[in-house]
Short mmCIF file of C-alpha atoms in Angstrom, two decimals:
data_model
loop_
_atom_site.label_atom_id
_atom_site.label_comp_id
_atom_site.label_asym_id
_atom_site.label_seq_id
_atom_site.Cartn_x
_atom_site.Cartn_y
_atom_site.Cartn_z
CA ALA A 1 90.79 158.91 171.20
CA ARG A 2 94.06 158.21 169.68
CA GLN A 3 94.29 156.91 165.76
CA ARG A 4 97.18 154.82 164.64
CA ASN A 5 97.30 154.03 160.98
CA TYR A 6 99.25 150.67 159.96
CA HIS A 7 100.24 150.57 156.53
CA TRP A 8 101.66 147.53 154.58
CA GLU A 9 103.52 147.95 151.52
CA LYS A 10 104.84 144.98 149.05
CA SER A 11 107.65 145.81 146.54
CA LEU A 12 108.20 143.42 143.82
CA HIS A 13 111.64 142.29 142.38
CA PRO A 14 112.30 143.58 138.73
CA GLU A 15 112.48 140.03 137.76
CA GLN A 16 108.86 139.19 138.83
CA LYS A 17 107.34 142.06 136.64
CA GLU A 18 109.30 140.97 133.50
CA SER A 19 108.43 137.12 133.88
CA GLY A 20 105.05 135.77 132.60
CA ALA A 21 102.46 133.68 134.21
CA GLY A 22 104.16 130.31 133.34
CA ASN A 23 107.60 131.15 134.66
CA MET A 24 108.79 128.64 137.18
CA LYS A 25 111.35 130.89 139.08
CA ILE A 26 110.66 131.65 142.87
CA ILE A 27 109.83 135.13 143.12
CA PRO A 28 111.67 137.20 145.99
CA VAL A 29 109.44 139.34 147.96
CA LEU A 30 110.44 142.47 149.82
CA LEU A 31 108.03 143.71 152.59
CA LEU A 32 108.37 147.13 153.89
CA LEU A 33 106.66 148.14 157.15
CA ALA A 34 105.74 151.71 157.15
CA PRO A 35 106.48 153.59 160.48
CA LEU A 36 103.47 154.04 162.68
CA ALA A 37 101.53 157.17 162.10
CA LEU A 38 101.62 159.73 164.56
CA PRO A 39 98.32 160.37 166.29
CA ALA A 40 96.09 162.64 164.60
CA ARG A 41 95.76 164.99 167.26
CA ALA A 42 98.02 166.27 169.89
CA ASP A 43 95.72 167.34 172.36
CA LYS A 44 96.23 167.02 176.03
CA ASP A 45 95.63 163.78 177.64
CA TYR A 46 93.53 163.62 180.71
CA PHE A 47 94.04 161.13 183.39
CA SER A 48 91.78 160.60 186.44
CA VAL A 49 93.39 160.46 189.82
CA GLY A 50 92.05 156.85 190.09
CA SER A 51 93.78 155.62 187.10
CA ALA A 52 95.28 152.24 187.17
CA GLY A 53 98.57 153.23 185.44
CA SER A 54 100.69 156.04 184.05
CA PRO A 55 100.61 157.09 180.34
CA GLU A 56 103.95 155.46 179.87
CA THR A 57 102.54 152.07 180.83
CA LYS A 58 99.63 152.45 178.48
CA SER A 59 101.78 153.37 175.66
CA ARG A 60 103.91 150.06 176.22
CA PHE A 61 100.66 148.27 175.98
CA ALA A 62 100.07 149.77 172.75
CA MET A 63 103.24 149.00 171.20
CA LEU A 64 102.76 145.27 172.33
CA ASP A 65 99.46 145.24 170.44
CA ASP A 66 101.26 146.74 167.45
CA VAL A 67 103.84 144.03 167.69
CA ARG A 68 101.16 141.15 167.80
CA ILE A 69 99.45 142.62 164.81
CA LEU A 70 102.71 142.73 162.95
CA ALA A 71 103.58 139.25 163.84
CA THR A 72 100.25 138.15 163.04
CA GLY A 73 100.55 139.61 159.55
CA LEU A 74 104.08 138.15 159.04
CA LEU A 75 102.84 134.64 159.74
CA GLN A 76 100.16 134.76 157.50
CA LEU A 77 102.29 135.92 154.82
CA GLY A 78 104.82 133.04 155.63
CA HIS A 79 101.94 130.69 155.25
CA GLY A 80 101.16 132.36 152.07
CA LEU A 81 104.59 131.93 150.73
CA LYS A 82 104.89 128.62 151.73
CA ASP A 83 101.73 127.52 149.68
CA PHE A 84 103.00 129.42 146.82
CA VAL A 85 106.39 127.19 146.84
CA GLN A 86 104.41 124.02 147.45
CA LYS A 87 102.24 124.84 144.33
CA THR A 88 105.25 125.79 142.48
CA LYS A 89 107.23 122.67 143.18
CA GLY A 90 103.96 120.42 142.10
CA GLN A 91 103.88 122.12 138.90
CA MET A 92 107.49 121.83 138.28
CA ASN A 93 107.14 118.03 139.25
CA ASP A 94 104.43 117.58 136.84
CA ILE A 95 106.24 119.24 134.00
CA PHE A 96 109.48 116.93 134.67
CA GLN A 97 107.04 113.97 134.57
CA LYS A 98 105.77 114.91 131.00
CA LEU A 99 109.17 115.71 129.90
CA TYR A 100 110.47 112.16 131.08
CA ILE A 101 107.43 110.35 129.34
CA PHE A 102 108.03 112.44 126.13
CA ASP A 103 111.96 111.76 126.18
CA ARG A 104 111.24 107.97 126.89
CA SER A 105 108.67 107.80 123.95
CA PHE A 106 111.08 109.66 121.54
CA TYR A 107 113.67 107.18 122.64
CA GLU A 108 111.58 104.03 122.12
CA LEU A 109 110.50 105.43 118.50
CA SER A 110 114.36 106.06 117.68
CA LEU A 111 114.88 102.44 118.71
CA GLN A 112 112.04 101.20 116.63
CA THR A 113 113.33 103.25 113.82
CA SER A 114 116.91 101.99 113.72
CA GLU A 115 115.77 98.60 114.02
CA ILE A 116 113.57 98.99 110.99
CA LYS A 117 116.43 100.56 108.92
CA GLU A 118 118.69 97.54 109.78
CA GLU A 119 116.03 94.93 108.74
CA GLU A 120 115.61 96.92 105.58
CA GLU A 121 119.40 97.08 104.83
CA GLN A 122 119.51 93.37 105.49
CA LEU A 123 116.63 92.75 103.02
CA ARG A 124 118.46 94.88 100.48
CA GLN A 125 121.48 92.83 100.83
CA THR A 126 119.50 89.63 100.74
CA THR A 127 117.81 90.87 97.61
CA ALA A 128 121.15 91.90 95.97
CA ARG A 129 122.53 88.32 96.60
CA LEU A 130 119.29 86.69 95.15
CA GLN A 131 119.63 88.85 92.18
CA ILE A 132 122.92 87.94 91.63
CA ASN A 133 122.08 84.23 91.77
CA ASN A 134 119.22 84.55 89.66
CA GLU A 135 121.48 86.18 86.87
CA GLU A 136 123.69 82.91 87.25
CA MET A 137 120.84 80.77 87.14
CA LYS A 138 119.50 82.44 84.05
CA ASN A 139 123.07 81.95 82.30
CA LEU A 140 123.07 78.27 83.31
CA SER A 141 119.71 77.87 81.99
CA GLN A 142 120.53 79.61 78.68
CA GLU A 143 123.65 77.16 78.32
CA MET A 144 121.42 74.11 79.15
CA ASN A 145 118.98 75.17 76.58
CA LEU A 146 121.86 75.50 73.94
CA LYS A 147 123.08 72.08 75.02
CA ILE A 148 119.48 70.56 74.70
CA GLU A 149 118.97 72.11 71.32
CA ASP A 150 122.13 70.40 70.11
CA LEU A 151 121.08 67.20 71.91
CA ILE A 152 117.87 67.49 70.05
CA GLN A 153 119.31 67.93 66.54
CA ASN A 154 121.65 65.04 67.59
CA LYS A 155 118.54 63.07 68.34
CA ILE A 156 116.76 63.85 65.13
CA GLN A 157 119.80 62.78 63.18
CA LEU A 158 120.02 59.69 65.08
CA GLN A 159 116.45 58.80 64.58
CA GLU A 160 116.89 59.18 60.73
CA GLN A 161 119.58 56.77 60.80
CA VAL A 162 117.58 54.38 62.86
CA TRP A 163 114.66 54.76 60.41
CA GLY A 164 117.26 53.84 57.74
CA LEU A 165 118.51 50.85 59.75
CA GLU A 166 114.96 49.60 60.16
CA ASP A 167 114.36 49.79 56.43
CA LYS A 168 117.82 47.86 55.98
CA VAL A 169 116.60 45.33 58.72
CA THR A 170 113.34 45.03 56.80
CA LYS A 171 115.13 44.08 53.62
CA LEU A 172 117.39 42.07 55.51
CA ALA A 173 114.45 40.01 57.06
CA ILE A 174 114.15 38.30 53.85
CA ILE A 175 117.76 37.98 53.05
CA GLN A 176 119.60 36.76 56.12
CA PRO A 177 122.40 39.03 57.03
CA SER A 178 125.92 38.42 57.69
CA MET A 179 127.38 38.46 60.94
CA GLN A 180 129.34 41.62 60.35
CA GLU A 181 126.08 43.40 59.64
CA THR A 182 124.32 42.24 62.68
CA LYS A 183 127.20 43.47 64.89
CA GLU A 184 126.98 46.78 63.10
CA ILE A 185 123.22 46.96 64.09
CA SER A 186 123.72 45.85 67.52
CA SER A 187 126.60 48.70 68.30
CA LEU A 188 124.29 51.38 66.58
CA LYS A 189 121.44 50.42 68.64
CA ALA A 190 123.48 50.55 71.85
CA PHE A 191 124.70 53.90 70.85
CA VAL A 192 121.15 55.22 70.27
CA GLU A 193 119.94 53.91 73.81
CA GLN A 194 123.02 55.54 75.37
CA GLN A 195 122.33 59.03 73.82
CA ASP A 196 118.58 58.66 74.64
CA SER A 197 119.39 58.29 78.43
CA VAL A 198 121.87 61.09 78.35
CA ILE A 199 119.17 63.37 76.82
CA LYS A 200 116.66 62.01 79.50
CA GLN A 201 119.18 63.14 82.34
CA LEU A 202 119.62 66.61 80.83
CA LEU A 203 116.05 67.14 80.50
CA LYS A 204 115.84 66.30 84.17
CA VAL A 205 118.36 68.55 85.11
CA VAL A 206 116.91 71.41 83.22
CA GLU A 207 113.19 70.78 84.72
CA GLU A 208 114.95 71.13 88.26
CA GLN A 209 116.65 74.11 87.30
CA HIS A 210 113.56 75.70 86.20
CA VAL A 211 111.92 75.04 89.41
CA GLN A 212 114.59 76.35 91.37
CA LEU A 213 114.54 79.49 89.46
CA GLY A 214 110.98 79.79 89.86
CA ARG A 215 111.52 79.65 93.72
CA GLN A 216 114.28 82.34 93.37
CA HIS A 217 111.88 84.49 91.60
CA ASN A 218 109.00 84.08 94.25
CA GLN A 219 111.68 84.89 96.89
CA ILE A 220 112.71 88.04 95.14
CA THR A 221 108.99 89.15 94.67
CA GLU A 222 108.37 88.60 98.30
CA LEU A 223 111.29 90.44 99.43
CA GLU A 224 110.33 93.28 97.22
CA ASP A 225 107.06 93.37 98.74
CA LYS A 226 108.46 93.47 102.23
CA LEU A 227 110.69 96.36 100.97
CA ASN A 228 107.57 98.27 99.81
CA HIS A 229 105.65 97.95 103.07
CA ILE A 230 108.74 98.64 105.19
CA GLU A 231 109.18 102.05 103.29
CA LEU A 232 105.32 102.74 103.41
CA GLN A 233 105.82 102.19 107.26
CA GLU A 234 108.75 104.46 107.45
CA LEU A 235 106.78 107.04 105.40
CA LEU A 236 103.70 106.80 107.88
CA GLU A 237 106.28 107.16 111.19
CA ASN A 238 107.79 110.24 109.40
CA SER A 239 104.30 111.73 109.05
CA PHE A 240 103.51 110.78 112.44
CA MET A 241 106.54 112.61 113.65
CA GLY A 242 105.64 115.67 111.64
CA GLU A 243 102.01 115.66 113.03
CA GLN A 244 103.76 115.65 116.66
CA GLN A 245 105.75 118.44 115.86
CA GLU A 246 103.00 120.53 114.38
CA ALA A 247 100.86 119.51 117.46
CA GLU A 248 103.39 121.23 119.73
CA THR A 249 103.19 124.56 117.66
CA ILE A 250 99.42 124.77 116.62
CA PRO A 251 97.16 124.47 119.58
CA SER A 252 94.31 122.69 117.65
CA ALA A 253 93.68 119.08 116.97
CA VAL A 254 93.14 117.67 113.35
CA HIS A 255 91.25 114.37 112.84
CA ARG A 256 92.29 112.13 109.84
CA PRO A 257 90.00 109.19 109.27
CA THR A 258 92.31 106.36 108.61
CA ALA A 259 91.62 102.70 107.88
CA GLY A 260 91.68 100.56 110.93
CA THR A 261 90.12 102.30 113.79
CA TYR A 262 89.28 100.24 116.78
CA LYS A 263 86.27 100.55 118.74
CA ALA A 264 86.58 100.62 122.57
CA GLY A 265 84.56 97.55 124.08
CA GLY A 266 83.40 96.18 120.67
CA ALA A 267 84.53 94.61 117.61
CA ALA A 268 87.53 95.71 115.51
CA ALA A 269 86.71 97.85 112.45
CA ASP A 270 88.75 95.71 109.99
CA CYS A 271 91.75 93.27 110.00
CA THR A 272 94.44 95.76 110.23
CA ALA A 273 92.90 97.19 113.69
CA LEU A 274 92.60 93.68 114.84
CA TYR A 275 95.96 93.25 113.91
CA HIS A 276 97.32 96.22 116.05
CA THR A 277 95.35 94.76 119.23
CA GLY A 278 97.98 91.90 119.16
CA VAL A 279 96.21 89.29 117.08
CA GLN A 280 98.77 88.08 114.57
CA ALA A 281 97.61 84.82 113.41
CA SER A 282 95.67 84.48 110.24
CA GLY A 283 92.15 83.03 110.53
CA VAL A 284 88.56 83.78 110.55
CA TYR A 285 87.54 86.84 112.89
CA THR A 286 84.56 88.91 113.42
CA ILE A 287 84.90 92.72 112.71
CA GLN A 288 82.43 95.49 112.76
CA PRO A 289 83.02 98.56 110.54
CA ASN A 290 81.67 101.97 111.38
CA GLY A 291 77.79 101.91 111.11
CA SER A 292 77.47 98.21 110.18
CA GLU A 293 76.46 95.24 111.79
CA ALA A 294 79.38 92.65 112.94
CA PHE A 295 80.40 90.01 110.50
CA SER A 296 82.96 87.28 109.94
CA VAL A 297 85.91 87.79 107.48
CA TYR A 298 89.20 86.05 106.87
CA CYS A 299 92.34 87.99 108.16
CA GLU A 300 95.57 87.09 106.52
CA MET A 301 98.67 88.43 108.44
CA LYS A 302 101.56 89.23 106.30
CA PHE A 303 104.22 92.04 105.36
CA GLY A 304 103.87 93.16 108.89
CA THR A 305 100.25 94.06 108.82
CA SER A 306 96.90 92.24 108.20
CA TRP A 307 95.01 92.23 104.90
CA THR A 308 90.97 91.67 104.77
CA VAL A 309 90.34 89.08 102.18
CA ILE A 310 87.36 89.77 99.84
CA GLN A 311 87.81 86.86 97.47
CA LYS A 312 89.49 83.34 97.19
CA ARG A 313 89.95 80.84 94.70
CA VAL A 314 91.89 77.69 94.99
CA ASP A 315 90.79 74.77 92.83
CA GLY A 316 87.55 75.89 91.21
CA SER A 317 85.32 73.77 93.49
CA LEU A 318 83.08 76.58 94.03
CA ASP A 319 80.61 77.96 91.16
CA PHE A 320 81.22 81.82 90.95
CA ASN A 321 78.59 82.04 88.02
CA GLN A 322 76.22 83.49 90.94
CA THR A 323 73.25 86.01 90.93
CA TRP A 324 73.29 89.62 91.87
CA ASP A 325 71.88 88.84 95.16
CA ALA A 326 74.51 86.44 95.66
CA TYR A 327 77.38 88.61 94.85
CA THR A 328 75.75 91.38 97.12
CA ASN A 329 75.44 89.47 100.25
CA GLY A 330 78.38 86.98 99.42
CA PHE A 331 78.78 83.21 99.19
CA GLY A 332 81.06 80.34 99.79
CA ASP A 333 83.48 79.23 102.93
CA LEU A 334 85.61 81.64 104.44
CA ASN A 335 88.16 78.69 104.99
CA GLU A 336 87.94 77.48 101.38
CA GLU A 337 86.79 79.49 98.31
CA PHE A 338 84.39 82.41 98.90
CA TRP A 339 83.32 85.98 97.86
CA LEU A 340 82.81 88.19 100.81
CA GLY A 341 79.93 90.46 99.34
CA LEU A 342 79.49 93.89 97.95
CA LYS A 343 77.60 95.22 101.00
CA LYS A 344 80.54 94.13 103.41
CA ILE A 345 83.29 95.29 101.01
CA TYR A 346 81.52 98.65 100.70
CA SER A 347 80.90 99.20 104.69
CA ILE A 348 84.76 98.37 105.21
CA THR A 349 86.05 100.83 102.44
CA GLN A 350 83.95 103.67 103.91
CA GLN A 351 86.11 103.97 106.76
CA GLY A 352 89.41 105.43 105.09
CA ASN A 353 91.96 104.76 102.37
CA TYR A 354 92.49 101.24 101.45
CA ILE A 355 94.82 99.29 99.10
CA LEU A 356 93.39 96.46 96.72
CA ARG A 357 95.99 93.61 96.20
CA ILE A 358 95.44 91.02 93.60
CA GLU A 359 97.52 87.67 93.96
CA LEU A 360 97.87 85.08 91.41
CA GLN A 361 99.61 81.69 91.21
CA ASP A 362 99.70 78.92 88.64
CA TRP A 363 100.03 75.23 89.00
CA ARG A 364 103.91 75.48 89.07
CA GLU A 365 103.76 77.82 91.95
CA ASN A 366 104.77 80.82 90.01
CA ARG A 367 103.18 83.82 91.68
CA ARG A 368 102.24 87.27 90.53
CA HIS A 369 100.87 90.32 92.21
CA ILE A 370 99.58 93.91 91.79
CA GLU A 371 98.45 96.63 94.11
CA TYR A 372 96.04 99.64 93.55
CA THR A 373 94.65 102.63 95.15
CA PHE A 374 90.84 102.38 94.55
CA SER A 375 87.54 103.86 95.44
CA LEU A 376 84.14 101.93 95.73
CA GLY A 377 80.66 103.38 95.05
CA GLY A 378 77.67 102.48 96.84
CA PRO A 379 74.62 100.49 95.81
CA GLY A 380 73.25 103.36 93.89
CA THR A 381 76.15 103.36 91.38
CA ASN A 382 76.18 99.51 90.97
CA TYR A 383 79.30 99.55 93.36
CA THR A 384 81.55 101.41 90.75
CA LEU A 385 85.13 100.91 90.88
CA GLN A 386 87.98 103.32 90.20
CA LEU A 387 91.61 102.06 90.28
CA SER A 388 95.22 103.48 90.19
CA ARG A 389 98.23 101.36 89.84
CA MET A 390 100.67 101.53 92.83
CA SER A 391 103.16 98.42 91.99
CA GLY A 392 103.35 94.93 91.10
CA SER A 393 104.37 92.30 88.42
CA ILE A 394 101.11 92.22 86.51
CA PRO A 395 101.03 94.43 83.55
CA SER A 396 97.76 96.01 82.69
CA ALA A 397 95.55 93.81 84.62
CA LEU A 398 92.50 96.04 84.84
CA PRO A 399 91.63 99.37 83.15
CA GLU A 400 92.65 102.19 85.22
CA ARG A 401 90.90 105.50 86.17
CA THR A 402 87.97 104.22 84.46
CA GLU A 403 84.23 103.70 86.09
CA LEU A 404 83.79 99.97 86.41
CA ARG A 405 80.18 99.07 87.44
CA PHE A 406 79.81 95.59 88.94
CA CYS A 407 77.71 93.47 86.98
CA THR A 408 76.24 89.60 86.81
CA ALA A 409 74.90 87.73 83.97
CA GLN A 410 71.23 88.53 85.00
CA ARG A 411 72.18 92.14 85.74
CA HIS A 412 74.55 93.74 83.39
CA ARG A 413 74.98 97.58 82.36
CA ASP A 414 73.06 98.71 79.34
CA THR A 415 75.77 99.36 76.30
CA ALA A 416 75.17 99.74 72.74
CA SER A 417 77.02 96.33 72.24
CA SER A 418 75.17 93.22 72.78
CA PHE A 419 78.34 91.65 74.37
CA SER A 420 78.25 90.78 78.13
CA CYS A 421 81.18 89.95 80.23
CA PRO A 422 79.47 87.85 82.79
CA GLN A 423 77.52 85.83 80.39
CA SER A 424 80.61 85.29 78.19
CA TYR A 425 82.85 84.17 81.06
CA LEU A 426 80.48 82.71 83.30
CA GLY A 427 80.66 84.70 86.39
#
């Protein structure tokens, strides 16, 4: 019995050895076919007389079998190479798609950043113009005030003269005046009336200038607020870009709880999350903070985001001298005057970092505001509040970095002093 050994050797290209598992190059493969082994034994071959063929014929059939085996091996190797090429192409297509999506997202983010920078530059130019106009209006107002003071002095002098004339008229009531004195009295009276009308006109102009100055100041304040929020938004975008770069180099995910997460299939966590879903009209909406029941709040959309209103007073129609339970659960109408409630405020602020904004407006539409970073304690601490000023036009509105416990007239903190703020100021 003859023995034939078939030996396959595969030699790798040097580039294949150096490249890693993630290299996308097509690796050339060199197949070497070893020569067929000689028969193990070279003994004599015995053929019977009635053999079908000669030894040469059998040797040819054996070589054909070897060729068939070799062709089958080459065919299987070709199929393997084809599958490898197809898989490599698929992986390269996936990588190209991901690169395309990343480039597109980066391009859109660059466009948004450039638009924000252009809006910020326009706002700064508008603010500069308004400040120049404000300075001019202040100078005009000072000039008008000087003129008014002069007119007031003239009016006082004229009133003294009129009083003297009244005394003279009283004396002349007994003694009939002459025609010349009567003419003098009439001319003086006409002059006084003319001066009085001039003074009234000047006072009216000054009032109009004061109203215009107030409007200019309100516009400047709103523009400053817009600039502050645009800068805050840029900082958030820059931090977002930094986190993306860190995510590319560090194979771990970092979760930072921020205000305004949105629950899939449920209500928004606060007004900010509601704004990011596309709702951009102020009004009453239903939210559901984490770990809390759903409730209604008033969302005010402005400055490119949304604010959850926790207190609103307009005309004093609602009495804010309420009990502890009322302040805990909330009271009033969300479309009018109201207090949201300590429980609801606490459930919102436990979701992340928030900003407290206080806005004041007087009867002449003069507006002031102030913003704080803050922390709010739970019911066990009587909802202790700590504040840290950020910006605003109200100086020293509330004590900063001090633990302020919430209290009402029926329930206030125990101190050595008998003074109670809720009892003294009715609320």
